[in-house]
Amino acid sequence: AQSVTQPDARVTVSEGASLQLRCKYSYSGTPYLFWYVQYPRQGLQLLLKYYSGDPVVQGVNGFEAEFIKSNSSFHLRKASVHWSDSAVYFCAVSATGNYKYVFGAGTRLKVIA
Amino acid sequence: GGIITQTPKFLIGQEGQKLTLKCQQNFNHDTMYWYRQDSGKGLRLIYYSITENDLQKGDLSEGYDASREKKSSFSLTVTSAQKNEMAVFLCASSLDWGGADTLYFGAGTRLSVL
């Protein structure tokens, strides 16, 4: 069965610092991997996605993620965070022919001055 | 670009009441989804539909019904609201049925049951 683990429920970083949000997945086949962001009172929006090829994928607003197959991980990174990055971040996995995207529990990011 | 509109934004119900949530999309997407979001639990799939008049159960379908009478709309019914239940219901759509496509979400319906 597919599963996604985001081990950090809450992360606090200072503005301008670097960021890594962790995601580990469990899936026996070839996964499609996603990071979504949810701002207050809004739905989720796609940050980036990985299907195949270069394991480092670039997303919007300076975010990137690296697919490490040997570690079953898809961590999200940003070199320098801004206060507006404060939000909840979700990692998700799906696969070809499978409508059932599986989401992690989310990591709430707080960026402080 | 398109938009997904969920109504109502807030829904307060009584225990045992049947409650209906509505979702409209103008992306012309084939596939639509209903997710439930509970604090600290991520999103759990309730129902999805790959085309008009199609309905597929997700992992959390017990206690819910769904309806997809038009391509652009997808409704969810809570068949009997549970006391003190609080959750956010998110509607989403995607172009591709193959599981690889981006999901586009509405802003959600926030449910509280007294």
Short mmCIF file of C-alpha atoms in Angstrom, two decimals:
data_model
loop_
_atom_site.label_atom_id
_atom_site.label_comp_id
_atom_site.label_asym_id
_atom_site.label_seq_id
_atom_site.Cartn_x
_atom_site.Cartn_y
_atom_site.Cartn_z
CA ALA A 1 0.00 0.00 0.00
CA GLN A 2 1.11 3.52 -0.66
CA SER A 3 1.93 5.81 2.24
CA VAL A 4 3.61 9.15 2.80
CA THR A 5 5.34 10.25 5.99
CA GLN A 6 6.14 13.83 6.82
CA PRO A 7 7.94 13.47 10.13
CA ASP A 8 7.87 17.14 11.12
CA ALA A 9 4.42 18.46 11.99
CA ARG A 10 5.76 21.98 12.58
CA VAL A 11 8.91 23.77 11.46
CA THR A 12 9.99 27.28 12.40
CA VAL A 13 12.78 29.06 10.53
CA SER A 14 14.07 32.58 10.40
CA GLU A 15 13.50 34.71 7.34
CA GLY A 16 16.42 34.36 4.95
CA ALA A 17 17.46 30.96 6.30
CA SER A 18 17.48 27.80 4.24
CA LEU A 19 14.71 25.26 4.51
CA GLN A 20 14.28 21.52 4.16
CA LEU A 21 10.94 19.79 4.66
CA ARG A 22 11.16 16.04 4.78
CA CYS A 23 9.03 13.51 2.97
CA LYS A 24 9.38 9.75 2.79
CA TYR A 25 7.07 7.54 0.79
CA SER A 26 6.31 3.87 0.56
CA TYR A 27 5.35 2.47 -2.81
CA SER A 28 6.38 -0.70 -4.59
CA GLY A 29 6.17 0.61 -8.15
CA THR A 30 7.29 3.79 -9.86
CA PRO A 31 5.77 6.73 -8.04
CA TYR A 32 4.72 10.16 -9.14
CA LEU A 33 5.63 12.61 -6.41
CA PHE A 34 4.19 16.02 -5.61
CA TRP A 35 4.55 18.88 -3.19
CA TYR A 36 1.53 21.09 -2.57
CA VAL A 37 1.21 24.22 -0.42
CA GLN A 38 -1.87 25.40 1.44
CA TYR A 39 -2.15 29.02 2.51
CA PRO A 40 -4.70 29.95 5.19
CA ARG A 41 -8.34 29.55 4.11
CA GLN A 42 -7.30 28.29 0.68
CA GLY A 43 -7.13 25.01 -1.15
CA LEU A 44 -3.88 23.29 -2.02
CA GLN A 45 -1.71 24.57 -4.86
CA LEU A 46 0.98 22.64 -6.69
CA LEU A 47 4.58 23.62 -5.94
CA LEU A 48 6.32 20.97 -8.03
CA LYS A 49 6.06 17.40 -9.26
CA TYR A 50 8.36 14.58 -10.27
CA TYR A 51 7.63 11.89 -12.82
CA SER A 52 11.01 10.77 -14.14
CA GLY A 53 14.38 12.03 -15.35
CA ASP A 54 16.48 14.55 -13.45
CA PRO A 55 15.94 13.77 -9.77
CA VAL A 56 16.10 17.43 -8.83
CA VAL A 57 12.97 19.27 -9.86
CA GLN A 58 12.40 22.98 -9.73
CA GLY A 59 9.12 24.50 -8.67
CA VAL A 60 7.54 27.85 -8.14
CA ASN A 61 8.89 30.59 -5.86
CA GLY A 62 12.39 29.12 -5.64
CA PHE A 63 11.39 25.73 -4.25
CA GLU A 64 13.04 22.54 -5.39
CA ALA A 65 12.89 18.88 -4.40
CA GLU A 66 15.16 15.90 -4.87
CA PHE A 67 13.97 12.38 -5.54
CA ILE A 68 16.28 9.85 -3.88
CA LYS A 69 15.03 6.42 -4.85
CA SER A 70 17.41 4.51 -2.59
CA ASN A 71 16.07 6.39 0.40
CA SER A 72 12.43 6.62 -0.76
CA SER A 73 12.57 10.32 -0.09
CA PHE A 74 11.42 13.48 -1.80
CA HIS A 75 12.53 16.34 0.43
CA LEU A 76 11.55 19.93 -0.35
CA ARG A 77 14.19 22.68 -0.17
CA LYS A 78 14.49 26.40 -0.47
CA ALA A 79 17.69 28.39 -0.21
CA SER A 80 16.22 31.47 1.46
CA VAL A 81 12.73 31.62 2.92
CA HIS A 82 10.45 34.64 3.02
CA TRP A 83 7.73 35.41 5.56
CA SER A 84 5.15 34.77 2.84
CA ASP A 85 6.26 31.12 2.70
CA SER A 86 4.46 30.51 5.99
CA ALA A 87 1.89 27.84 5.11
CA VAL A 88 1.19 24.12 5.34
CA TYR A 89 3.13 21.91 2.94
CA PHE A 90 1.91 18.51 1.78
CA CYS A 91 3.84 15.76 0.09
CA ALA A 92 1.80 13.35 -2.06
CA VAL A 93 2.35 10.20 -4.13
CA SER A 94 0.39 8.57 -6.93
CA ALA A 95 1.05 6.18 -9.80
CA THR A 96 -0.03 5.47 -13.36
CA GLY A 97 -3.63 4.33 -13.53
CA ASN A 98 -4.16 5.02 -9.85
CA TYR A 99 -6.52 7.85 -9.07
CA LYS A 100 -5.84 7.57 -5.38
CA TYR A 101 -3.28 10.18 -4.58
CA VAL A 102 -1.96 9.62 -1.04
CA PHE A 103 -1.09 12.67 1.01
CA GLY A 104 1.15 13.08 3.99
CA ALA A 105 -0.16 14.73 7.15
CA GLY A 106 1.46 18.03 6.25
CA THR A 107 4.17 20.24 7.74
CA ARG A 108 3.18 23.64 9.07
CA LEU A 109 5.96 26.13 8.30
CA LYS A 110 6.31 29.34 10.26
CA VAL A 111 8.80 31.93 9.08
CA ILE A 112 9.85 34.43 11.75
CA ALA A 113 11.62 37.74 11.44
CA GLY B 1 -7.05 29.58 -16.14
CA GLY B 2 -9.91 27.93 -14.39
CA ILE B 3 -11.40 27.88 -10.95
CA ILE B 4 -13.07 25.48 -8.59
CA THR B 5 -15.94 26.91 -6.58
CA GLN B 6 -17.18 25.20 -3.46
CA THR B 7 -20.43 26.12 -1.75
CA PRO B 8 -21.12 26.84 0.96
CA LYS B 9 -17.86 28.06 2.49
CA PHE B 10 -19.15 27.33 5.98
CA LEU B 11 -21.75 24.76 6.97
CA ILE B 12 -23.20 24.32 10.43
CA GLY B 13 -25.42 21.32 10.94
CA GLN B 14 -27.25 19.39 13.61
CA GLU B 15 -26.51 15.85 14.67
CA GLY B 16 -28.24 13.37 12.37
CA GLN B 17 -28.87 15.94 9.65
CA LYS B 18 -28.25 15.25 5.98
CA LEU B 19 -25.94 17.90 4.55
CA THR B 20 -24.96 18.58 0.95
CA LEU B 21 -21.78 20.21 -0.30
CA LYS B 22 -21.41 21.40 -3.88
CA CYS B 23 -18.46 21.84 -6.20
CA GLN B 24 -18.23 23.43 -9.65
CA GLN B 25 -15.20 23.52 -11.96
CA ASN B 26 -14.67 25.35 -15.23
CA PHE B 27 -11.41 23.64 -16.22
CA ASN B 28 -13.38 21.15 -18.33
CA HIS B 29 -11.59 18.40 -16.40
CA ASP B 30 -12.85 14.85 -16.55
CA THR B 31 -11.85 13.71 -13.06
CA MET B 32 -13.14 15.19 -9.82
CA TYR B 33 -12.45 14.32 -6.20
CA TRP B 34 -13.74 14.92 -2.70
CA TYR B 35 -11.24 14.90 0.14
CA ARG B 36 -11.70 15.33 3.86
CA GLN B 37 -9.04 17.29 5.73
CA ASP B 38 -8.71 16.81 9.48
CA SER B 39 -6.12 18.64 11.50
CA GLY B 40 -2.89 16.68 11.60
CA LYS B 41 -4.19 13.91 9.36
CA GLY B 42 -3.62 15.15 5.85
CA LEU B 43 -6.19 14.59 3.15
CA ARG B 44 -8.28 11.44 2.86
CA LEU B 45 -10.17 10.51 -0.28
CA ILE B 46 -13.93 10.15 0.10
CA TYR B 47 -15.17 9.78 -3.50
CA TYR B 48 -13.88 10.40 -6.97
CA SER B 49 -15.43 10.44 -10.43
CA ILE B 50 -13.62 9.92 -13.73
CA THR B 51 -16.48 11.16 -15.89
CA GLU B 52 -20.08 12.33 -15.78
CA ASN B 53 -22.32 9.86 -13.90
CA ASP B 54 -19.34 7.85 -12.70
CA LEU B 55 -18.73 7.38 -8.97
CA GLN B 56 -15.86 5.58 -7.26
CA LYS B 57 -15.45 5.09 -3.53
CA GLY B 58 -12.36 6.24 -1.74
CA ASP B 59 -10.99 5.09 1.58
CA LEU B 60 -13.43 7.16 3.63
CA SER B 61 -16.72 6.73 1.76
CA GLU B 62 -18.79 5.30 4.61
CA GLY B 63 -21.29 7.90 5.78
CA TYR B 64 -21.17 9.81 2.48
CA ASP B 65 -22.92 9.79 -0.88
CA ALA B 66 -21.83 11.59 -4.03
CA SER B 67 -23.38 12.70 -7.30
CA ARG B 68 -21.89 13.70 -10.67
CA GLU B 69 -24.77 14.63 -12.94
CA LYS B 70 -22.73 17.04 -15.06
CA LYS B 71 -19.10 17.10 -16.05
CA SER B 72 -18.62 20.43 -14.32
CA SER B 73 -20.20 19.60 -10.97
CA PHE B 74 -19.66 17.10 -8.18
CA SER B 75 -21.76 17.02 -5.01
CA LEU B 76 -21.10 15.33 -1.71
CA THR B 77 -23.74 14.45 0.88
CA VAL B 78 -23.05 13.72 4.51
CA THR B 79 -25.82 11.22 5.14
CA SER B 80 -26.01 11.70 8.92
CA ALA B 81 -23.89 14.36 10.56
CA GLN B 82 -22.01 13.25 13.66
CA LYS B 83 -22.13 15.36 16.82
CA ASN B 84 -19.07 17.60 17.37
CA GLU B 85 -17.72 16.70 13.93
CA MET B 86 -15.41 19.36 12.51
CA ALA B 87 -13.58 19.04 9.23
CA VAL B 88 -12.75 20.76 5.98
CA PHE B 89 -13.99 19.17 2.77
CA LEU B 90 -11.90 19.88 -0.31
CA CYS B 91 -13.03 19.37 -3.87
CA ALA B 92 -10.42 18.89 -6.59
CA SER B 93 -10.22 18.15 -10.28
CA SER B 94 -7.61 16.90 -12.71
CA LEU B 95 -7.39 16.66 -16.49
CA ASP B 96 -5.73 13.29 -16.69
CA TRP B 97 -7.26 10.12 -15.30
CA GLY B 98 -3.92 8.37 -15.03
CA GLY B 99 -2.84 9.56 -11.61
CA ALA B 100 0.02 11.65 -12.91
CA ASP B 101 -1.68 14.97 -13.30
CA THR B 102 -1.87 18.01 -11.09
CA LEU B 103 -4.84 18.31 -8.78
CA TYR B 104 -6.58 21.69 -8.68
CA PHE B 105 -8.36 22.43 -5.42
CA GLY B 106 -11.20 24.59 -4.26
CA ALA B 107 -10.94 26.64 -1.09
CA GLY B 108 -13.00 24.15 0.90
CA THR B 109 -16.20 23.86 2.90
CA ARG B 110 -15.76 24.03 6.66
CA LEU B 111 -18.22 21.81 8.48
CA SER B 112 -19.20 22.07 12.13
CA VAL B 113 -21.84 19.86 13.71
CA LEU B 114 -23.56 20.97 16.90
#
